[in-house]
CSV table of C-alpha atoms and ligand atoms in Angstrom, one decimal:
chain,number,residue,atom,x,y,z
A,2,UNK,CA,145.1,128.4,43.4
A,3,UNK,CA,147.0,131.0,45.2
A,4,UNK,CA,146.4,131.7,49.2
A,5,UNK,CA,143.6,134.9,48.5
A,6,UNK,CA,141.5,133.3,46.0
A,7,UNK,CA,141.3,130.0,48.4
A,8,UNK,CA,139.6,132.0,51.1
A,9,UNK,CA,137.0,132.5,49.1
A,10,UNK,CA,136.8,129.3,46.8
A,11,UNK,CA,137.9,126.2,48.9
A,12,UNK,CA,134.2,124.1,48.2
A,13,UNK,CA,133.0,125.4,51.4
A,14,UNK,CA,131.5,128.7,50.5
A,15,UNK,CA,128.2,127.5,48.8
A,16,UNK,CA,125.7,125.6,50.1
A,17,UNK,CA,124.9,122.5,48.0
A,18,UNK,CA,121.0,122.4,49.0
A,19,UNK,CA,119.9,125.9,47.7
A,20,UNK,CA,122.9,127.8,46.1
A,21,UNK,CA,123.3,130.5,49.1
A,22,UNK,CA,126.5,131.7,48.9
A,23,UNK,CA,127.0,131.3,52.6
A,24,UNK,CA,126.9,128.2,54.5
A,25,UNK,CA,123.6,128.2,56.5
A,26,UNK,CA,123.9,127.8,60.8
A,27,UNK,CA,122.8,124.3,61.2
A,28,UNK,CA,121.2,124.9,64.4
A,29,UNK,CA,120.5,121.0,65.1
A,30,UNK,CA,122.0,118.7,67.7
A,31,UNK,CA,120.2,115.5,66.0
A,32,UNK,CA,119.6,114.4,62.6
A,33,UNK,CA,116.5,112.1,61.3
A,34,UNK,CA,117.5,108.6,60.4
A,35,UNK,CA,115.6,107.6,57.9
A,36,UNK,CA,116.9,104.0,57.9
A,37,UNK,CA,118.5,102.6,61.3
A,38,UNK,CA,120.6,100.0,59.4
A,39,UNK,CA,122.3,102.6,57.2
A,40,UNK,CA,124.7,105.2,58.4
A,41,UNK,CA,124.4,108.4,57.5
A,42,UNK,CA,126.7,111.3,57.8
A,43,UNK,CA,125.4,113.2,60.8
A,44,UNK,CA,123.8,111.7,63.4
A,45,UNK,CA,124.7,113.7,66.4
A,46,UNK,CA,125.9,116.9,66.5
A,47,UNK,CA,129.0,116.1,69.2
A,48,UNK,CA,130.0,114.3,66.9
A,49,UNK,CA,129.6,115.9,63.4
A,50,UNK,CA,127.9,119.1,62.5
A,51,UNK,CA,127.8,120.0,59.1
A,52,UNK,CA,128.1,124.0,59.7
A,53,UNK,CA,131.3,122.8,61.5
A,54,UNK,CA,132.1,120.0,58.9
A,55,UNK,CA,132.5,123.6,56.5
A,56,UNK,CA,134.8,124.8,59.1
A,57,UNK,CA,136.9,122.0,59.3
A,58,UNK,CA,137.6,121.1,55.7
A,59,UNK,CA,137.8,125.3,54.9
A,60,UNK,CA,141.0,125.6,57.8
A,61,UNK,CA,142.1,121.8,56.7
A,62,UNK,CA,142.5,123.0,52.8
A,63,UNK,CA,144.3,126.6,54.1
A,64,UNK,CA,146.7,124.9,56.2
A,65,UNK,CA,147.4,122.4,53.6
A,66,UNK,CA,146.7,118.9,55.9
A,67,UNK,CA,144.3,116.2,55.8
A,68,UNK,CA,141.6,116.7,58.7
A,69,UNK,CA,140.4,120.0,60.6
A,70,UNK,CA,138.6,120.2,63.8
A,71,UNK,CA,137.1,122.9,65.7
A,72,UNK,CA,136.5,122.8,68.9
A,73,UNK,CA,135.1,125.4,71.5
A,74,UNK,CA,138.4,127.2,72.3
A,75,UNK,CA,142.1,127.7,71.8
A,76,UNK,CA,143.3,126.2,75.2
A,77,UNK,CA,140.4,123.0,74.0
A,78,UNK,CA,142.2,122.6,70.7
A,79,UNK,CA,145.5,122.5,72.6
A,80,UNK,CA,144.4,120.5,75.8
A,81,UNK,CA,142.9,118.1,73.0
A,82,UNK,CA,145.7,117.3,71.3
A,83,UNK,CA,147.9,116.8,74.4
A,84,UNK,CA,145.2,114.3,75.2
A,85,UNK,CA,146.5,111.9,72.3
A,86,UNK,CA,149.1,111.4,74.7
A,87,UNK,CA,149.7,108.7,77.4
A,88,UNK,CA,151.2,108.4,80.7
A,89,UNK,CA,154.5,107.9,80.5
A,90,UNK,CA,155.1,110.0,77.3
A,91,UNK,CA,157.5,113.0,77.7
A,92,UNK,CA,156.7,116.2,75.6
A,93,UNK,CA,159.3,118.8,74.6
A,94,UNK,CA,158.1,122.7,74.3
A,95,UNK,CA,159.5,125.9,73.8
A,96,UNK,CA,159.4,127.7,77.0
A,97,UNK,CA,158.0,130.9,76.0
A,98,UNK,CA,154.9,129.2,74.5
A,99,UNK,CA,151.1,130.5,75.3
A,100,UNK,CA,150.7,130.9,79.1
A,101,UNK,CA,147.2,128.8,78.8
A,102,UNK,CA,149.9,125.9,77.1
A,103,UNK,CA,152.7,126.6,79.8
A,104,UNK,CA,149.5,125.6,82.6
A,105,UNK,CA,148.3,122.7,81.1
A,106,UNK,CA,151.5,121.4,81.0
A,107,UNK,CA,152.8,122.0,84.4
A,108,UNK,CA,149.4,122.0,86.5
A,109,UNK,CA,147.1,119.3,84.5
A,110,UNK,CA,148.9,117.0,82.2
A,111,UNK,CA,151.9,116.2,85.1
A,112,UNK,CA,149.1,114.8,87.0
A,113,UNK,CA,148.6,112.0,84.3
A,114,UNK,CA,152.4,111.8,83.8
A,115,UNK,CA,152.6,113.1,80.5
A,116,UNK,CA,156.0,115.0,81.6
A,117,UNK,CA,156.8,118.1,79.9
A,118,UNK,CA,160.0,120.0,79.4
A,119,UNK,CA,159.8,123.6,78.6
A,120,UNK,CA,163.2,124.4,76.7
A,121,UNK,CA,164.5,127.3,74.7
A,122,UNK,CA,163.3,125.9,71.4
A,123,UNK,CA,165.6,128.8,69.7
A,124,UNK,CA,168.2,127.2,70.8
A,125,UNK,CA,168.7,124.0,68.3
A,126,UNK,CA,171.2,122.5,70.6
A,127,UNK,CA,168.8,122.3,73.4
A,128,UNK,CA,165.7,120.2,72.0
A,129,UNK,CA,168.5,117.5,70.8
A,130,UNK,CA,169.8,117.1,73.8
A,131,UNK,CA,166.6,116.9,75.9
A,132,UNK,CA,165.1,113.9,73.9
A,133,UNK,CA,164.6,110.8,75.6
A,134,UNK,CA,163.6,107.4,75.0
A,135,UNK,CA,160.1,108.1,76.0
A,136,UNK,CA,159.8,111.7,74.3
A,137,UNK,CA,156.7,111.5,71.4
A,138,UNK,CA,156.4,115.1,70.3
A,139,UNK,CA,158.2,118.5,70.4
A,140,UNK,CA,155.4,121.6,70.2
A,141,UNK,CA,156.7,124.8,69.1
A,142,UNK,CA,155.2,128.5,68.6
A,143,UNK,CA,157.3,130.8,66.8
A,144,UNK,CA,157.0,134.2,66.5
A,145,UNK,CA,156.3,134.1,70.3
A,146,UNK,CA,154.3,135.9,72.3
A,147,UNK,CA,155.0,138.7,73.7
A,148,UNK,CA,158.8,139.0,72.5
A,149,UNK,CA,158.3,137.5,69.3
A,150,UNK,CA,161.3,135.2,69.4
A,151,UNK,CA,162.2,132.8,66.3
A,152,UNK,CA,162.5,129.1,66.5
A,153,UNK,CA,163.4,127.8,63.4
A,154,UNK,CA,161.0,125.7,62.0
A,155,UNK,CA,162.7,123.5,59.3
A,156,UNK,CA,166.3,122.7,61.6
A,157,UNK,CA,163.5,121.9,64.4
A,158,UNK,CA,161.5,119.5,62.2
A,159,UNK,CA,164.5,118.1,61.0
A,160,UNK,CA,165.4,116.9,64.9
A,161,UNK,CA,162.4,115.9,65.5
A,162,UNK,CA,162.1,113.5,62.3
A,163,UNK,CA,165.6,112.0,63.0
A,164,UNK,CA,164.0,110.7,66.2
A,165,UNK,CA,160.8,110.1,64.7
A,166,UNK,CA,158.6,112.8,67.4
A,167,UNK,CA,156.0,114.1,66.3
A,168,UNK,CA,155.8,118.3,65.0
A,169,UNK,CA,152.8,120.3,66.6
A,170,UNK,CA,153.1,123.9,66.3
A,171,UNK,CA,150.7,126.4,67.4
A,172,UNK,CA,150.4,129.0,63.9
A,173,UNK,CA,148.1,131.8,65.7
A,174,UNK,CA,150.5,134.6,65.5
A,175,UNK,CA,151.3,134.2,61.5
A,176,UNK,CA,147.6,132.3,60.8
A,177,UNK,CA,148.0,130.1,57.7
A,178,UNK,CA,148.2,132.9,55.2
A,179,UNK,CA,151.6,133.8,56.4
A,180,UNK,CA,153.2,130.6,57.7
A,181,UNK,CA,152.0,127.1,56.9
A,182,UNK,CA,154.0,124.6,59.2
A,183,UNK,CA,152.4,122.0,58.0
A,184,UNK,CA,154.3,122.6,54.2
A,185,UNK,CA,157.7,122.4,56.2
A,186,UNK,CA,156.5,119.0,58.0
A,187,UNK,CA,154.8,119.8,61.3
A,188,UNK,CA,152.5,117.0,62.1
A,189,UNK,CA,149.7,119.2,64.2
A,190,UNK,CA,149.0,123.0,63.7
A,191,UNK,CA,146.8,124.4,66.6
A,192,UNK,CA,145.1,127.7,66.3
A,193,UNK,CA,143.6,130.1,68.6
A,194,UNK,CA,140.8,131.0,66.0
A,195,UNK,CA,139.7,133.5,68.9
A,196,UNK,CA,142.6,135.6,67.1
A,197,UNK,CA,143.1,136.6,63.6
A,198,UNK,CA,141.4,133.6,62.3
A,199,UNK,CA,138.1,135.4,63.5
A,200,UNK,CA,139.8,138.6,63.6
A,201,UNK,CA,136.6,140.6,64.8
A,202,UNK,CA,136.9,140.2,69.0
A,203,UNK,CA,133.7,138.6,68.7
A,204,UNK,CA,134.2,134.5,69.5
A,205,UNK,CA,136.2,132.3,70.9
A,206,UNK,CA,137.6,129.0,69.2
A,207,UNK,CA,140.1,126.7,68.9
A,208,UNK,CA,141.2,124.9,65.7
A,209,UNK,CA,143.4,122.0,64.8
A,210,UNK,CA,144.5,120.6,61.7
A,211,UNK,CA,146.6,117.2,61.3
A,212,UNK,CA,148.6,115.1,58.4
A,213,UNK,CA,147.7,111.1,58.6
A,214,UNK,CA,144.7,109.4,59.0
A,215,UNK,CA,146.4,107.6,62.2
A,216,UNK,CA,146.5,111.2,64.1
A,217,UNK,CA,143.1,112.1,62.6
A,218,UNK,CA,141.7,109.6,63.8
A,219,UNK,CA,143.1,110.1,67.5
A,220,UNK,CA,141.9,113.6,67.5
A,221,UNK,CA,138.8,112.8,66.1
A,222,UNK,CA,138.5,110.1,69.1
A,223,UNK,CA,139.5,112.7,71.7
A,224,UNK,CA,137.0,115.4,70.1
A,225,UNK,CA,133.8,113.1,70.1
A,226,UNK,CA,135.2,111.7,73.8
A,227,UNK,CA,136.0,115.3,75.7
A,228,UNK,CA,133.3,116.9,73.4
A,229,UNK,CA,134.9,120.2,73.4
A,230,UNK,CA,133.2,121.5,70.1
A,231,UNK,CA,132.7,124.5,68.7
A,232,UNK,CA,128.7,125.8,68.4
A,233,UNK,CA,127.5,126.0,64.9
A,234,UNK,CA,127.0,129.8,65.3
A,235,UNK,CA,130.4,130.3,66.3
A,236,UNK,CA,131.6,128.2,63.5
A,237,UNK,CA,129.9,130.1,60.9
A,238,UNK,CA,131.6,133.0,62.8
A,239,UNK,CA,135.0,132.2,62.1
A,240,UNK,CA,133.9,131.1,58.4
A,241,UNK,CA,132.9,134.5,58.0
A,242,UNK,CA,136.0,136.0,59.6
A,243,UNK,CA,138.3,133.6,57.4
A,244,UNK,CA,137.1,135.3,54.1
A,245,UNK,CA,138.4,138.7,54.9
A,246,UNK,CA,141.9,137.0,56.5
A,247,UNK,CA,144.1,137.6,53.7
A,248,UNK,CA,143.4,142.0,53.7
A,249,UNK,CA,143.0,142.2,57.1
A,250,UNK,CA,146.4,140.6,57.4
A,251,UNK,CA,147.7,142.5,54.9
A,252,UNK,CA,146.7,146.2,56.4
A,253,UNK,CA,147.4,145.3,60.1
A,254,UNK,CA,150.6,144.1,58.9
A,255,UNK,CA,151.4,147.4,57.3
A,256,UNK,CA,150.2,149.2,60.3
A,257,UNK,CA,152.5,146.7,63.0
A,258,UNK,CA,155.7,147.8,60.4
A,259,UNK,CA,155.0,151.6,60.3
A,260,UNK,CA,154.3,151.5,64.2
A,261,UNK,CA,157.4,149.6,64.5
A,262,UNK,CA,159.5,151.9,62.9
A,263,UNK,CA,158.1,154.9,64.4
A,264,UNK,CA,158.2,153.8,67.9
A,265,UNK,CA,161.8,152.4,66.9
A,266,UNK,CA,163.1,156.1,66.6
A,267,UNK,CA,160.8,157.6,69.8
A,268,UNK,CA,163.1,158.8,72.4
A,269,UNK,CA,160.7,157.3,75.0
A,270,UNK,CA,161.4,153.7,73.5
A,271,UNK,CA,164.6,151.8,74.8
A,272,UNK,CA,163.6,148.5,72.3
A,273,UNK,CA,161.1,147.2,70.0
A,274,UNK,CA,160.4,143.9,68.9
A,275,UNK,CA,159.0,142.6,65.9
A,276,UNK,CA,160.2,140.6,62.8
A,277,UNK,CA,159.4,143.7,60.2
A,278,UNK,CA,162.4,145.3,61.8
A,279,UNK,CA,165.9,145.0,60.4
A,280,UNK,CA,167.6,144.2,63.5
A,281,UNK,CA,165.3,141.8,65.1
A,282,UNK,CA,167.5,138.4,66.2
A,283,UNK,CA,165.8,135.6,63.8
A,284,UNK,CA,164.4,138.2,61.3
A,285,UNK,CA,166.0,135.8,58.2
A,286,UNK,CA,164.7,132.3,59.7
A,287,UNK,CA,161.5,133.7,60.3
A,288,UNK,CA,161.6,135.2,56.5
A,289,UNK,CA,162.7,131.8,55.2
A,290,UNK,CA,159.3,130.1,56.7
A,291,UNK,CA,156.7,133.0,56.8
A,292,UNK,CA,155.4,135.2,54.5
A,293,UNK,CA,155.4,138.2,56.4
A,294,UNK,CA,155.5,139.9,60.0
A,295,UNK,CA,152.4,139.6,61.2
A,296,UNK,CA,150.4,142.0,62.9
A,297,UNK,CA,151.8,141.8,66.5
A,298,UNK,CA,155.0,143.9,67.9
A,299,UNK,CA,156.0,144.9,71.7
A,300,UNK,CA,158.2,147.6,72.6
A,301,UNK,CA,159.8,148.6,76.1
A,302,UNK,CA,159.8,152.5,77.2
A,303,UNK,CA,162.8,153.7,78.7
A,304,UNK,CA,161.2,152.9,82.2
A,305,UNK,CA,158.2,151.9,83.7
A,306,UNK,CA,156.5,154.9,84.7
A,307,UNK,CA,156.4,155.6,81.1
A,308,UNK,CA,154.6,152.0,80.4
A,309,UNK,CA,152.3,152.6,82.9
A,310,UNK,CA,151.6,156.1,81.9
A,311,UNK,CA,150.5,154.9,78.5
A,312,UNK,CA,148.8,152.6,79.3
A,313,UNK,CA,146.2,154.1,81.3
A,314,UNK,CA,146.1,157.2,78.8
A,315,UNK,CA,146.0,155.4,74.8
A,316,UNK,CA,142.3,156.6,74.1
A,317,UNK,CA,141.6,154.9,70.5
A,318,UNK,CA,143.0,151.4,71.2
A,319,UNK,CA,141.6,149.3,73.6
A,320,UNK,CA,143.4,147.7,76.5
A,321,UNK,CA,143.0,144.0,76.2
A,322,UNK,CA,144.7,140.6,76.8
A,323,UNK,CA,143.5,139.3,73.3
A,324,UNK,CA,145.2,140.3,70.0
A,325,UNK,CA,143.9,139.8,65.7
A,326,UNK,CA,141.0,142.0,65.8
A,327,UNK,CA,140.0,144.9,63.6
A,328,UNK,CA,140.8,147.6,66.5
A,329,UNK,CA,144.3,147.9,67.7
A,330,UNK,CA,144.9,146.4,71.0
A,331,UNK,CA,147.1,147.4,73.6
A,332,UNK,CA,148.2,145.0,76.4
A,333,UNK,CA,150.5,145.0,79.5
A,334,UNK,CA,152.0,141.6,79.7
A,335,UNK,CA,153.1,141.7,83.1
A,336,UNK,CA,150.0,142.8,84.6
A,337,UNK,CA,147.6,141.1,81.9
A,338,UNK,CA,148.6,138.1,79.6
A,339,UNK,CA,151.8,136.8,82.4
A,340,UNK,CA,150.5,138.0,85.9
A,341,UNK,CA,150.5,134.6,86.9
A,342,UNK,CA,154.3,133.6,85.8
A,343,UNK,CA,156.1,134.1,88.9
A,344,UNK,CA,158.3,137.5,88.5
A,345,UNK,CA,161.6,135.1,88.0
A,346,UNK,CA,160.7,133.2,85.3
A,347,UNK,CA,159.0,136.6,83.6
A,348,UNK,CA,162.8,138.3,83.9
A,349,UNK,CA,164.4,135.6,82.6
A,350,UNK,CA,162.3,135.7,79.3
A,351,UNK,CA,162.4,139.6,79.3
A,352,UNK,CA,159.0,140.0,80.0
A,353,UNK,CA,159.7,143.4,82.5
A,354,UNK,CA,157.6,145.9,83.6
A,355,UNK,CA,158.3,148.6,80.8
A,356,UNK,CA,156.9,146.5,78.1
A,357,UNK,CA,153.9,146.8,75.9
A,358,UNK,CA,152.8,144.6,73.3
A,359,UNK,CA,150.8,145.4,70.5
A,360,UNK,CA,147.8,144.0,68.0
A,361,UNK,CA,147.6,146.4,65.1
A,362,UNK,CA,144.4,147.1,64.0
A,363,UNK,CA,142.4,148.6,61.0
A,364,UNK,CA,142.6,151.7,62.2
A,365,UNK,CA,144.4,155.0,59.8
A,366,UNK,CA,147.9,154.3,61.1
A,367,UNK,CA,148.5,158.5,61.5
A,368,UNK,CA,145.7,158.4,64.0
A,369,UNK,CA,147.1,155.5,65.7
A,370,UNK,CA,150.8,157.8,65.8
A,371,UNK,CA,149.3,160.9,67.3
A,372,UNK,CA,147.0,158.9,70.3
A,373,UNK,CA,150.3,156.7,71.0
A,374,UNK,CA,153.2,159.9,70.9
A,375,UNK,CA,150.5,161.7,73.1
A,376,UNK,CA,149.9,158.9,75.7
A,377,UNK,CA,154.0,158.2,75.7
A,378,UNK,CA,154.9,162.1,76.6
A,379,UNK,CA,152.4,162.3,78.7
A,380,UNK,CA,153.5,162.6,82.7
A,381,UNK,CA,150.8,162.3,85.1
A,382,UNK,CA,152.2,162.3,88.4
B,421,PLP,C1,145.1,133.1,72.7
B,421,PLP,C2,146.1,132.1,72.4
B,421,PLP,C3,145.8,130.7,72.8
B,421,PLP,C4,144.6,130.2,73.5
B,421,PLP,O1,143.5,130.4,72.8
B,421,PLP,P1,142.0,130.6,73.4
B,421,PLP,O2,141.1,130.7,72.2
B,421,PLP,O3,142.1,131.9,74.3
B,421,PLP,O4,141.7,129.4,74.3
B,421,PLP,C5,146.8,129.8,72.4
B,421,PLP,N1,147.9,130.2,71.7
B,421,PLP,C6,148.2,131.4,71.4
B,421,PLP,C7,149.4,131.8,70.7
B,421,PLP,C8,147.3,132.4,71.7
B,421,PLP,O5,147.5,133.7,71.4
């Protein structure tokens, strides 16, 4: 069955008790046992829910692996799999990777000594030369945020399977209709389901989804341990926002490409990032293991009074940190998503003060032209 036709039919999308063609909110954190000496499925909602159960086979059968989990956010999906980790373990990830990921490494995970070294994962060369004796996993995201710089994912599973590490990769830019890691090796895939995966700016949620019944089994562990689930409600949420994935995708896609190439030719733009354009540096890797763009770009004006300018005068998108909703988001990465990376570290990975990023939306793309030409021309002193 092809990628569309599995967000609909993947066994989750009835419910086996009366036929409703939706998955009913199993509001319950306890279950009747009807017999203490047999177990039954659900006893405790911690530990299994079966509005989340839905979830977590629907995003295990779309990503192709062998067990999902949801749990209550992004950064709890991620800071949950790190957890499968032990002191004395040394984890290699790229170095432009989630800022939430970048502070659990450095500020939480150090303190247990599970060391981290942030690398430049584009650079092959690099993550061979930084494995060590102790190093278990490499975790990659690729296209990045808010550059959307390529790592390639097949050369980098290839290191890390000569040295036997395990693959996470963190799919919430592409979502699993446009890149499936998992196909190419990757051990882990994390989602921020907060993103396109709900795709409505309406929940927050985390989801992971693992090969092997050894790491299921570990992240199962930490899941019912930590107890960082995701609510039934919210669950049924992002079941609801994973049937429409495939056409939202596919029209924010098209939007992010004409954007692109119309802010490629403005005379107020210096640069504009996305894979969709011809000249973007990894544009064939990221082709070779994706399916398409995606639906987020960035862009630097010619200088920062033009950045800041638009910014404070685009009327029809809003101005958020987040990104994969319906309405087209526009954020400013130095003041928003990487205030907190010191100004160094933010130069070094290009992230200055005349860039933009964009989340294409639903929105008629002409409309989303004329706000965005009007907001770049205009001067307000
Ligand atoms: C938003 C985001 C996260 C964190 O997810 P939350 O749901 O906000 O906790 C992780 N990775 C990427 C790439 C993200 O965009």
């Amino acid at each position: 069955m092809k990628f569309g036709s599995k967000l609909i039919h993947n066994g989750n999308e009835i419910d086996e008790h009366t036929g409703a063609l939706s998955i009913p909110i199993y509001q319950a954190s306890t279950y009747h046992q009807k017999n203490m000496d047999i177990q039954q499925e659900f006893d405790y909602s911690r530990s299994g829910n079966p509005t989340r159960k839905a979830l977590e086979d629907t995003i295990t059968k779309l990503e192709n692996g062998d067990k999902g989990f949801a749990f209550s956010s992004g950064m709890a999906a991620t800071s949950s799999v790190f957890s499968i980790f032990s002191a004395g373990d040394h984890l290699i990830v790229c170095e432009d990777v989630y800022g939430g990921t970048y502070r659990i490494g450095t500020d939480f995970f150090s303190r247990f000594n599970v060391e981290v070294t942030f690398l430049d994962a584009t650079n092959l060369r690099k993550i061979e030369e930084s494995i060590r004796y102790n190093t278990k996993a490499i975790f990659l995201e690729t296209p990045s945020n808010p550059l959307l710089r390529i790592t390639n994912l097949k050369e980098g599973i290839k290191i890390a399977k000569a040295h036997d590490l395990l693959v996470i990769i963190d799919n919430t830019f592409m979502s699993p209709y446009l890149q499936r890691p998992m196909e190419l090796g990757a051990d882990i895939i994390i989602h921020s389901a907060t993103k396109f995966i709900g795709g409505h700016s309406d929940v927050v949620g985390g989801l992971a989804v693992v090969k092997g019944e050894l790491l299921a089994k570990k992240i199962y562990q930490v899941q019912n341990s930590f107890g960082a689930i995701l609510g039934p409600q919210d669950c049924w949420l992002l079941m609801r926002g994973l049937k429409t994935l495939k056409v939202r995708m596919d029209y924010q896609q098209q939007n992010a490409q004409k954007l692109a190439e119309w802010l490629n030719e403005h005379e107020r733009v210096e640069k504009v990032y996305y894979p969709g354009l011809k000249d973007h540096v990894g544009r064939e890797i990221h082709f070779s293991q994706a399916t398409g763009a995606g639906a987020v770009l960035s862009f630097k004006t010619v200088d920062e009074k033009i950045a800041r300018n638009f910014m404070s005068n685009v009327h029809l998108s809003a101005v958020a940190v987040s990104l994969g909703g319906v309405e087209t988001i526009v954020s400013y990465p130095v003041r928003m998503s990487h205030a907190a990376m010191p100004k160094d570290d933010r130069e070094r990975l290009g992230i200055t003060d005349n860039l933009i990023r964009i989340s294409a939306g639903l929105e008629d793309v002409d409309d989303l032209i004329e706000d965005f030409n009007r907001a770049l021309f205009l001067d307000d002193e």
